[in-house]
Amino acid sequence: MGAVVPAGALELRVPSPVEELRDERLARAGVRLLLKRDDLINPDIPGNKWRKLKYNLEAARRQRHGLLLTFGGAYSNHVRATAAAGHHFGFSTVGVIRGEEHLPLNPVLAYAVSRGMRLTYMDRTAYRRKNSREVTSRLRQRFGRFYLLPEGGSNGLAVRGCAEIPAEIGEQFDVICCPCGTGGTLAGIAQGLGEGQRALGFSVLKGAGFLERAVADLQARPSGNWSLEHGFHFGGFARRAPLLDRFIAEFHERHGLDLNWVYTAKMMYGIYALAGQAALPPGTAIVAVITG
Ligand SMILES: Cc1ncc(COP(=O)(O)O)c(C=O)c1O
């Protein structure tokens, strides 16, 4: 990965494996499904976390930063992964967490602290203004010079990292799917596609009308080859429903794979629901990116 070298032994499984998922429900719908197993890249920096951090770590190192600072909720996988990356790549880390401190720390934040991350808490009003100059300069006064990673890790360099996913897939495919929160992963994947291929994002948020604009804004060049599905959020972010839980359990039983219920399960449920319909008609070869 160019200039950034991990301080200790860190095994990154890139390219991540591609596996065909054989399931008679998909066969009946006439679609082929391949899984891009980005969840296997690394247990501490899995999936889209590594894709998003890769070029940011490189930029931070190039700009001679010693400190990474980022934002997230108390259960943020991005905060967790940033702490791990700091530990492995020799950066100090600060996590600015939305809301108040709750002790004992939940497993995500306890892990972050175990990797050396310093946590600070920001009330929800200030947190809403976290990208303002005023909040940034207050943070700089307190922590000194830092490399800023946005909430969810989605910025132009994150998009560049995610754009490398399609080229790692040796098999022919028509549509590539991913779950969407901030839209950075979808923006990148779409950017990396070839002629005639398209990307389909599954929003895990309710009422995420902002996502179309967010994805377009994150792309360096508008690619126009992507769309979003808004019908599979199951009530909103981190909400679950008996139907989704049954799907996850059955998927585990059939395929031995635990789908992450906040993200990948909602995408996979959506793929099964759309298979055979106009969005994913018979004859389509689909890739589902297992983002974590
Ligand atoms: C496992 C997983 N999949 C998908 C996403 C959504 O990615 P994005 O925020 O780039 O839309 C996230 C959040 O970062 C995630 O943790």
mmCIF file with all atom_site columns, N, CA, C and O in Angstrom, residues 73-114:
data_model
loop_
_atom_site.group_PDB
_atom_site.id
_atom_site.type_symbol
_atom_site.label_atom_id
_atom_site.label_alt_id
_atom_site.label_comp_id
_atom_site.label_asym_id
_atom_site.label_entity_id
_atom_site.label_seq_id
_atom_site.pdbx_PDB_ins_code
_atom_site.Cartn_x
_atom_site.Cartn_y
_atom_site.Cartn_z
_atom_site.occupancy
_atom_site.B_iso_or_equiv
_atom_site.pdbx_formal_charge
_atom_site.auth_seq_id
_atom_site.auth_comp_id
_atom_site.auth_asym_id
_atom_site.auth_atom_id
_atom_site.pdbx_PDB_model_num
ATOM 1   N N  . GLY A 1 73  ? -21.031 7.700  16.606 1.00 0.00 ? 73  GLY A N  1
ATOM 2   C CA . GLY A 1 73  ? -21.919 7.335  17.708 1.00 0.00 ? 73  GLY A CA 1
ATOM 3   C C  . GLY A 1 73  ? -21.214 6.307  18.594 1.00 0.00 ? 73  GLY A C  1
ATOM 4   O O  . GLY A 1 73  ? -20.138 5.802  18.248 1.00 0.00 ? 73  GLY A O  1
ATOM 5   N N  . ALA A 1 74  ? -21.851 5.986  19.716 1.00 0.00 ? 74  ALA A N  1
ATOM 6   C CA . ALA A 1 74  ? -21.216 5.096  20.700 1.00 0.00 ? 74  ALA A CA 1
ATOM 7   C C  . ALA A 1 74  ? -21.029 3.674  20.156 1.00 0.00 ? 74  ALA A C  1
ATOM 8   O O  . ALA A 1 74  ? -20.254 2.901  20.719 1.00 0.00 ? 74  ALA A O  1
ATOM 9   N N  . TYR A 1 75  ? -21.737 3.324  19.079 1.00 0.00 ? 75  TYR A N  1
ATOM 10  C CA . TYR A 1 75  ? -21.583 1.975  18.511 1.00 0.00 ? 75  TYR A CA 1
ATOM 11  C C  . TYR A 1 75  ? -20.925 2.019  17.138 1.00 0.00 ? 75  TYR A C  1
ATOM 12  O O  . TYR A 1 75  ? -21.067 1.089  16.349 1.00 0.00 ? 75  TYR A O  1
ATOM 13  N N  . SER A 1 76  ? -20.180 3.067  16.865 1.00 0.00 ? 76  SER A N  1
ATOM 14  C CA . SER A 1 76  ? -19.626 3.253  15.521 1.00 0.00 ? 76  SER A CA 1
ATOM 15  C C  . SER A 1 76  ? -18.507 2.250  15.198 1.00 0.00 ? 76  SER A C  1
ATOM 16  O O  . SER A 1 76  ? -17.465 2.215  15.867 1.00 0.00 ? 76  SER A O  1
ATOM 17  N N  . ASN A 1 77  ? -18.737 1.486  14.143 1.00 0.00 ? 77  ASN A N  1
ATOM 18  C CA . ASN A 1 77  ? -17.692 0.562  13.671 1.00 0.00 ? 77  ASN A CA 1
ATOM 19  C C  . ASN A 1 77  ? -16.512 1.343  13.105 1.00 0.00 ? 77  ASN A C  1
ATOM 20  O O  . ASN A 1 77  ? -15.380 0.865  13.121 1.00 0.00 ? 77  ASN A O  1
ATOM 21  N N  . HIS A 1 78  ? -16.800 2.516  12.585 1.00 0.00 ? 78  HIS A N  1
ATOM 22  C CA . HIS A 1 78  ? -15.735 3.350  12.020 1.00 0.00 ? 78  HIS A CA 1
ATOM 23  C C  . HIS A 1 78  ? -14.789 3.829  13.134 1.00 0.00 ? 78  HIS A C  1
ATOM 24  O O  . HIS A 1 78  ? -13.563 3.835  12.956 1.00 0.00 ? 78  HIS A O  1
ATOM 25  N N  . VAL A 1 79  ? -15.351 4.231  14.260 1.00 0.00 ? 79  VAL A N  1
ATOM 26  C CA . VAL A 1 79  ? -14.517 4.657  15.402 1.00 0.00 ? 79  VAL A CA 1
ATOM 27  C C  . VAL A 1 79  ? -13.644 3.478  15.850 1.00 0.00 ? 79  VAL A C  1
ATOM 28  O O  . VAL A 1 79  ? -12.438 3.622  16.074 1.00 0.00 ? 79  VAL A O  1
ATOM 29  N N  . ARG A 1 80  ? -14.263 2.312  15.946 1.00 0.00 ? 80  ARG A N  1
ATOM 30  C CA . ARG A 1 80  ? -13.531 1.103  16.355 1.00 0.00 ? 80  ARG A CA 1
ATOM 31  C C  . ARG A 1 80  ? -12.362 0.826  15.398 1.00 0.00 ? 80  ARG A C  1
ATOM 32  O O  . ARG A 1 80  ? -11.227 0.582  15.817 1.00 0.00 ? 80  ARG A O  1
ATOM 33  N N  . ALA A 1 81  ? -12.658 0.886  14.101 1.00 0.00 ? 81  ALA A N  1
ATOM 34  C CA . ALA A 1 81  ? -11.632 0.579  13.093 1.00 0.00 ? 81  ALA A CA 1
ATOM 35  C C  . ALA A 1 81  ? -10.529 1.638  13.078 1.00 0.00 ? 81  ALA A C  1
ATOM 36  O O  . ALA A 1 81  ? -9.351  1.318  12.851 1.00 0.00 ? 81  ALA A O  1
ATOM 37  N N  . THR A 1 82  ? -10.895 2.895  13.327 1.00 0.00 ? 82  THR A N  1
ATOM 38  C CA . THR A 1 82  ? -9.881  3.959  13.365 1.00 0.00 ? 82  THR A CA 1
ATOM 39  C C  . THR A 1 82  ? -8.919  3.719  14.528 1.00 0.00 ? 82  THR A C  1
ATOM 40  O O  . THR A 1 82  ? -7.694  3.908  14.391 1.00 0.00 ? 82  THR A O  1
ATOM 41  N N  . ALA A 1 83  ? -9.475  3.281  15.668 1.00 0.00 ? 83  ALA A N  1
ATOM 42  C CA . ALA A 1 83  ? -8.615  2.971  16.820 1.00 0.00 ? 83  ALA A CA 1
ATOM 43  C C  . ALA A 1 83  ? -7.643  1.840  16.455 1.00 0.00 ? 83  ALA A C  1
ATOM 44  O O  . ALA A 1 83  ? -6.440  1.909  16.757 1.00 0.00 ? 83  ALA A O  1
ATOM 45  N N  . ALA A 1 84  ? -8.162  0.818  15.786 1.00 0.00 ? 84  ALA A N  1
ATOM 46  C CA . ALA A 1 84  ? -7.310  -0.315 15.393 1.00 0.00 ? 84  ALA A CA 1
ATOM 47  C C  . ALA A 1 84  ? -6.240  0.137  14.404 1.00 0.00 ? 84  ALA A C  1
ATOM 48  O O  . ALA A 1 84  ? -5.059  -0.242 14.515 1.00 0.00 ? 84  ALA A O  1
ATOM 49  N N  . ALA A 1 85  ? -6.636  0.960  13.441 1.00 0.00 ? 85  ALA A N  1
ATOM 50  C CA . ALA A 1 85  ? -5.681  1.434  12.426 1.00 0.00 ? 85  ALA A CA 1
ATOM 51  C C  . ALA A 1 85  ? -4.591  2.279  13.085 1.00 0.00 ? 85  ALA A C  1
ATOM 52  O O  . ALA A 1 85  ? -3.406  2.149  12.752 1.00 0.00 ? 85  ALA A O  1
ATOM 53  N N  . GLY A 1 86  ? -4.992  3.126  14.027 1.00 0.00 ? 86  GLY A N  1
ATOM 54  C CA . GLY A 1 86  ? -4.002  3.943  14.743 1.00 0.00 ? 86  GLY A CA 1
ATOM 55  C C  . GLY A 1 86  ? -2.977  3.054  15.427 1.00 0.00 ? 86  GLY A C  1
ATOM 56  O O  . GLY A 1 86  ? -1.763  3.263  15.312 1.00 0.00 ? 86  GLY A O  1
ATOM 57  N N  . HIS A 1 87  ? -3.479  2.040  16.101 1.00 0.00 ? 87  HIS A N  1
ATOM 58  C CA . HIS A 1 87  ? -2.604  1.098  16.813 1.00 0.00 ? 87  HIS A CA 1
ATOM 59  C C  . HIS A 1 87  ? -1.626  0.415  15.837 1.00 0.00 ? 87  HIS A C  1
ATOM 60  O O  . HIS A 1 87  ? -0.427  0.348  16.085 1.00 0.00 ? 87  HIS A O  1
ATOM 61  N N  . HIS A 1 88  ? -2.150  -0.073 14.728 1.00 0.00 ? 88  HIS A N  1
ATOM 62  C CA . HIS A 1 88  ? -1.313  -0.838 13.796 1.00 0.00 ? 88  HIS A CA 1
ATOM 63  C C  . HIS A 1 88  ? -0.385  0.024  12.945 1.00 0.00 ? 88  HIS A C  1
ATOM 64  O O  . HIS A 1 88  ? 0.658   -0.432 12.508 1.00 0.00 ? 88  HIS A O  1
ATOM 65  N N  . PHE A 1 89  ? -0.801  1.263  12.674 1.00 0.00 ? 89  PHE A N  1
ATOM 66  C CA . PHE A 1 89  ? -0.014  2.097  11.764 1.00 0.00 ? 89  PHE A CA 1
ATOM 67  C C  . PHE A 1 89  ? 0.738   3.219  12.481 1.00 0.00 ? 89  PHE A C  1
ATOM 68  O O  . PHE A 1 89  ? 1.321   4.090  11.833 1.00 0.00 ? 89  PHE A O  1
ATOM 69  N N  . GLY A 1 90  ? 0.694   3.211  13.807 1.00 0.00 ? 90  GLY A N  1
ATOM 70  C CA . GLY A 1 90  ? 1.525   4.140  14.565 1.00 0.00 ? 90  GLY A CA 1
ATOM 71  C C  . GLY A 1 90  ? 1.001   5.565  14.643 1.00 0.00 ? 90  GLY A C  1
ATOM 72  O O  . GLY A 1 90  ? 1.790   6.517  14.644 1.00 0.00 ? 90  GLY A O  1
ATOM 73  N N  . PHE A 1 91  ? -0.325  5.725  14.710 1.00 0.00 ? 91  PHE A N  1
ATOM 74  C CA . PHE A 1 91  ? -0.915  7.048  14.940 1.00 0.00 ? 91  PHE A CA 1
ATOM 75  C C  . PHE A 1 91  ? -1.598  7.057  16.312 1.00 0.00 ? 91  PHE A C  1
ATOM 76  O O  . PHE A 1 91  ? -2.174  6.040  16.718 1.00 0.00 ? 91  PHE A O  1
ATOM 77  N N  . SER A 1 92  ? -1.559  8.196  17.002 1.00 0.00 ? 92  SER A N  1
ATOM 78  C CA . SER A 1 92  ? -2.446  8.362  18.150 1.00 0.00 ? 92  SER A CA 1
ATOM 79  C C  . SER A 1 92  ? -3.841  8.605  17.596 1.00 0.00 ? 92  SER A C  1
ATOM 80  O O  . SER A 1 92  ? -3.990  9.074  16.461 1.00 0.00 ? 92  SER A O  1
ATOM 81  N N  . THR A 1 93  ? -4.878  8.313  18.396 1.00 0.00 ? 93  THR A N  1
ATOM 82  C CA . THR A 1 93  ? -6.238  8.516  17.891 1.00 0.00 ? 93  THR A CA 1
ATOM 83  C C  . THR A 1 93  ? -7.117  9.166  18.953 1.00 0.00 ? 93  THR A C  1
ATOM 84  O O  . THR A 1 93  ? -6.972  8.901  20.148 1.00 0.00 ? 93  THR A O  1
ATOM 85  N N  . VAL A 1 94  ? -8.024  10.005 18.475 1.00 0.00 ? 94  VAL A N  1
ATOM 86  C CA . VAL A 1 94  ? -9.068  10.590 19.327 1.00 0.00 ? 94  VAL A CA 1
ATOM 87  C C  . VAL A 1 94  ? -10.410 10.272 18.686 1.00 0.00 ? 94  VAL A C  1
ATOM 88  O O  . VAL A 1 94  ? -10.593 10.470 17.479 1.00 0.00 ? 94  VAL A O  1
ATOM 89  N N  . GLY A 1 95  ? -11.345 9.772  19.482 1.00 0.00 ? 95  GLY A N  1
ATOM 90  C CA . GLY A 1 95  ? -12.712 9.540  19.008 1.00 0.00 ? 95  GLY A CA 1
ATOM 91  C C  . GLY A 1 95  ? -13.643 10.537 19.679 1.00 0.00 ? 95  GLY A C  1
ATOM 92  O O  . GLY A 1 95  ? -13.708 10.582 20.909 1.00 0.00 ? 95  GLY A O  1
ATOM 93  N N  . VAL A 1 96  ? -14.320 11.347 18.874 1.00 0.00 ? 96  VAL A N  1
ATOM 94  C CA . VAL A 1 96  ? -15.297 12.298 19.411 1.00 0.00 ? 96  VAL A CA 1
ATOM 95  C C  . VAL A 1 96  ? -16.662 11.609 19.325 1.00 0.00 ? 96  VAL A C  1
ATOM 96  O O  . VAL A 1 96  ? -17.174 11.359 18.231 1.00 0.00 ? 96  VAL A O  1
ATOM 97  N N  . ILE A 1 97  ? -17.214 11.284 20.488 1.00 0.00 ? 97  ILE A N  1
ATOM 98  C CA . ILE A 1 97  ? -18.414 10.443 20.535 1.00 0.00 ? 97  ILE A CA 1
ATOM 99  C C  . ILE A 1 97  ? -19.650 11.305 20.800 1.00 0.00 ? 97  ILE A C  1
ATOM 100 O O  . ILE A 1 97  ? -19.655 12.161 21.697 1.00 0.00 ? 97  ILE A O  1
ATOM 101 N N  . ARG A 1 98  ? -20.690 11.030 20.015 1.00 0.00 ? 98  ARG A N  1
ATOM 102 C CA . ARG A 1 98  ? -21.946 11.791 20.142 1.00 0.00 ? 98  ARG A CA 1
ATOM 103 C C  . ARG A 1 98  ? -22.644 11.443 21.462 1.00 0.00 ? 98  ARG A C  1
ATOM 104 O O  . ARG A 1 98  ? -22.782 10.256 21.793 1.00 0.00 ? 98  ARG A O  1
ATOM 105 N N  . GLY A 1 99  ? -23.063 12.465 22.199 1.00 0.00 ? 99  GLY A N  1
ATOM 106 C CA . GLY A 1 99  ? -23.825 12.228 23.438 1.00 0.00 ? 99  GLY A CA 1
ATOM 107 C C  . GLY A 1 99  ? -22.942 12.135 24.666 1.00 0.00 ? 99  GLY A C  1
ATOM 108 O O  . GLY A 1 99  ? -21.782 12.536 24.648 1.00 0.00 ? 99  GLY A O  1
ATOM 109 N N  . GLU A 1 100 ? -23.547 11.596 25.741 1.00 0.00 ? 100 GLU A N  1
ATOM 110 C CA . GLU A 1 100 ? -22.806 11.545 27.013 1.00 0.00 ? 100 GLU A CA 1
ATOM 111 C C  . GLU A 1 100 ? -22.057 10.228 27.182 1.00 0.00 ? 100 GLU A C  1
ATOM 112 O O  . GLU A 1 100 ? -22.374 9.253  26.538 1.00 0.00 ? 100 GLU A O  1
ATOM 113 N N  . GLU A 1 101 ? -21.146 10.285 28.138 1.00 0.00 ? 101 GLU A N  1
ATOM 114 C CA . GLU A 1 101 ? -20.409 9.065  28.466 1.00 0.00 ? 101 GLU A CA 1
ATOM 115 C C  . GLU A 1 101 ? -21.312 8.113  29.251 1.00 0.00 ? 101 GLU A C  1
ATOM 116 O O  . GLU A 1 101 ? -22.036 8.539  30.141 1.00 0.00 ? 101 GLU A O  1
ATOM 117 N N  . HIS A 1 102 ? -21.276 6.840  28.902 1.00 0.00 ? 102 HIS A N  1
ATOM 118 C CA . HIS A 1 102 ? -21.978 5.819  29.690 1.00 0.00 ? 102 HIS A CA 1
ATOM 119 C C  . HIS A 1 102 ? -20.965 4.800  30.152 1.00 0.00 ? 102 HIS A C  1
ATOM 120 O O  . HIS A 1 102 ? -20.254 4.216  29.329 1.00 0.00 ? 102 HIS A O  1
ATOM 121 N N  . LEU A 1 103 ? -20.937 4.620  31.481 1.00 0.00 ? 103 LEU A N  1
ATOM 122 C CA . LEU A 1 103 ? -19.987 3.642  32.031 1.00 0.00 ? 103 LEU A CA 1
ATOM 123 C C  . LEU A 1 103 ? -20.754 2.452  32.593 1.00 0.00 ? 103 LEU A C  1
ATOM 124 O O  . LEU A 1 103 ? -21.825 2.642  33.147 1.00 0.00 ? 103 LEU A O  1
ATOM 125 N N  . PRO A 1 104 ? -20.278 1.237  32.491 1.00 0.00 ? 104 PRO A N  1
ATOM 126 C CA . PRO A 1 104 ? -19.031 0.897  31.820 1.00 0.00 ? 104 PRO A CA 1
ATOM 127 C C  . PRO A 1 104 ? -19.158 1.095  30.308 1.00 0.00 ? 104 PRO A C  1
ATOM 128 O O  . PRO A 1 104 ? -20.271 1.079  29.771 1.00 0.00 ? 104 PRO A O  1
ATOM 129 N N  . LEU A 1 105 ? -18.027 1.259  29.652 1.00 0.00 ? 105 LEU A N  1
ATOM 130 C CA . LEU A 1 105 ? -18.031 1.472  28.203 1.00 0.00 ? 105 LEU A CA 1
ATOM 131 C C  . LEU A 1 105 ? -18.617 0.244  27.504 1.00 0.00 ? 105 LEU A C  1
ATOM 132 O O  . LEU A 1 105 ? -18.406 -0.884 27.951 1.00 0.00 ? 105 LEU A O  1
ATOM 133 N N  . ASN A 1 106 ? -19.328 0.486  26.413 1.00 0.00 ? 106 ASN A N  1
ATOM 134 C CA . ASN A 1 106 ? -19.836 -0.657 25.635 1.00 0.00 ? 106 ASN A CA 1
ATOM 135 C C  . ASN A 1 106 ? -18.645 -1.335 24.936 1.00 0.00 ? 106 ASN A C  1
ATOM 136 O O  . ASN A 1 106 ? -17.536 -0.784 24.899 1.00 0.00 ? 106 ASN A O  1
ATOM 137 N N  . PRO A 1 107 ? -18.840 -2.532 24.381 1.00 0.00 ? 107 PRO A N  1
ATOM 138 C CA . PRO A 1 107 ? -17.698 -3.275 23.813 1.00 0.00 ? 107 PRO A CA 1
ATOM 139 C C  . PRO A 1 107 ? -16.965 -2.527 22.686 1.00 0.00 ? 107 PRO A C  1
ATOM 140 O O  . PRO A 1 107 ? -15.739 -2.661 22.554 1.00 0.00 ? 107 PRO A O  1
ATOM 141 N N  . VAL A 1 108 ? -17.696 -1.727 21.913 1.00 0.00 ? 108 VAL A N  1
ATOM 142 C CA . VAL A 1 108 ? -17.055 -0.990 20.809 1.00 0.00 ? 108 VAL A CA 1
ATOM 143 C C  . VAL A 1 108 ? -16.067 0.028  21.373 1.00 0.00 ? 108 VAL A C  1
ATOM 144 O O  . VAL A 1 108 ? -14.899 0.096  20.961 1.00 0.00 ? 108 VAL A O  1
ATOM 145 N N  . LEU A 1 109 ? -16.540 0.815  22.350 1.00 0.00 ? 109 LEU A N  1
ATOM 146 C CA . LEU A 1 109 ? -15.684 1.866  22.899 1.00 0.00 ? 109 LEU A CA 1
ATOM 147 C C  . LEU A 1 109 ? -14.596 1.276  23.808 1.00 0.00 ? 109 LEU A C  1
ATOM 148 O O  . LEU A 1 109 ? -13.473 1.794  23.842 1.00 0.00 ? 109 LEU A O  1
ATOM 149 N N  . ALA A 1 110 ? -14.913 0.190  24.501 1.00 0.00 ? 110 ALA A N  1
ATOM 150 C CA . ALA A 1 110 ? -13.895 -0.454 25.345 1.00 0.00 ? 110 ALA A CA 1
ATOM 151 C C  . ALA A 1 110 ? -12.752 -0.958 24.457 1.00 0.00 ? 110 ALA A C  1
ATOM 152 O O  . ALA A 1 110 ? -11.565 -0.812 24.797 1.00 0.00 ? 110 ALA A O  1
ATOM 153 N N  . TYR A 1 111 ? -13.114 -1.510 23.295 1.00 0.00 ? 111 TYR A N  1
ATOM 154 C CA . TYR A 1 111 ? -12.084 -1.973 22.360 1.00 0.00 ? 111 TYR A CA 1
ATOM 155 C C  . TYR A 1 111 ? -11.237 -0.783 21.885 1.00 0.00 ? 111 TYR A C  1
ATOM 156 O O  . TYR A 1 111 ? -10.004 -0.843 21.840 1.00 0.00 ? 111 TYR A O  1
ATOM 157 N N  . ALA A 1 112 ? -11.920 0.308  21.527 1.00 0.00 ? 112 ALA A N  1
ATOM 158 C CA . ALA A 1 112 ? -11.208 1.497  21.016 1.00 0.00 ? 112 ALA A CA 1
ATOM 159 C C  . ALA A 1 112 ? -10.186 1.978  22.044 1.00 0.00 ? 112 ALA A C  1
ATOM 160 O O  . ALA A 1 112 ? -9.024  2.263  21.704 1.00 0.00 ? 112 ALA A O  1
ATOM 161 N N  . VAL A 1 113 ? -10.611 2.034  23.304 1.00 0.00 ? 113 VAL A N  1
ATOM 162 C CA . VAL A 1 113 ? -9.701  2.471  24.369 1.00 0.00 ? 113 VAL A CA 1
ATOM 163 C C  . VAL A 1 113 ? -8.544  1.480  24.521 1.00 0.00 ? 113 VAL A C  1
ATOM 164 O O  . VAL A 1 113 ? -7.382  1.868  24.697 1.00 0.00 ? 113 VAL A O  1
ATOM 165 N N  . SER A 1 114 ? -8.849  0.186  24.383 1.00 0.00 ? 114 SER A N  1
ATOM 166 C CA . SER A 1 114 ? -7.783  -0.825 24.504 1.00 0.00 ? 114 SER A CA 1
ATOM 167 C C  . SER A 1 114 ? -6.749  -0.686 23.382 1.00 0.00 ? 114 SER A C  1
ATOM 168 O O  . SER A 1 114 ? -5.624  -1.156 23.516 1.00 0.00 ? 114 SER A O  1
#
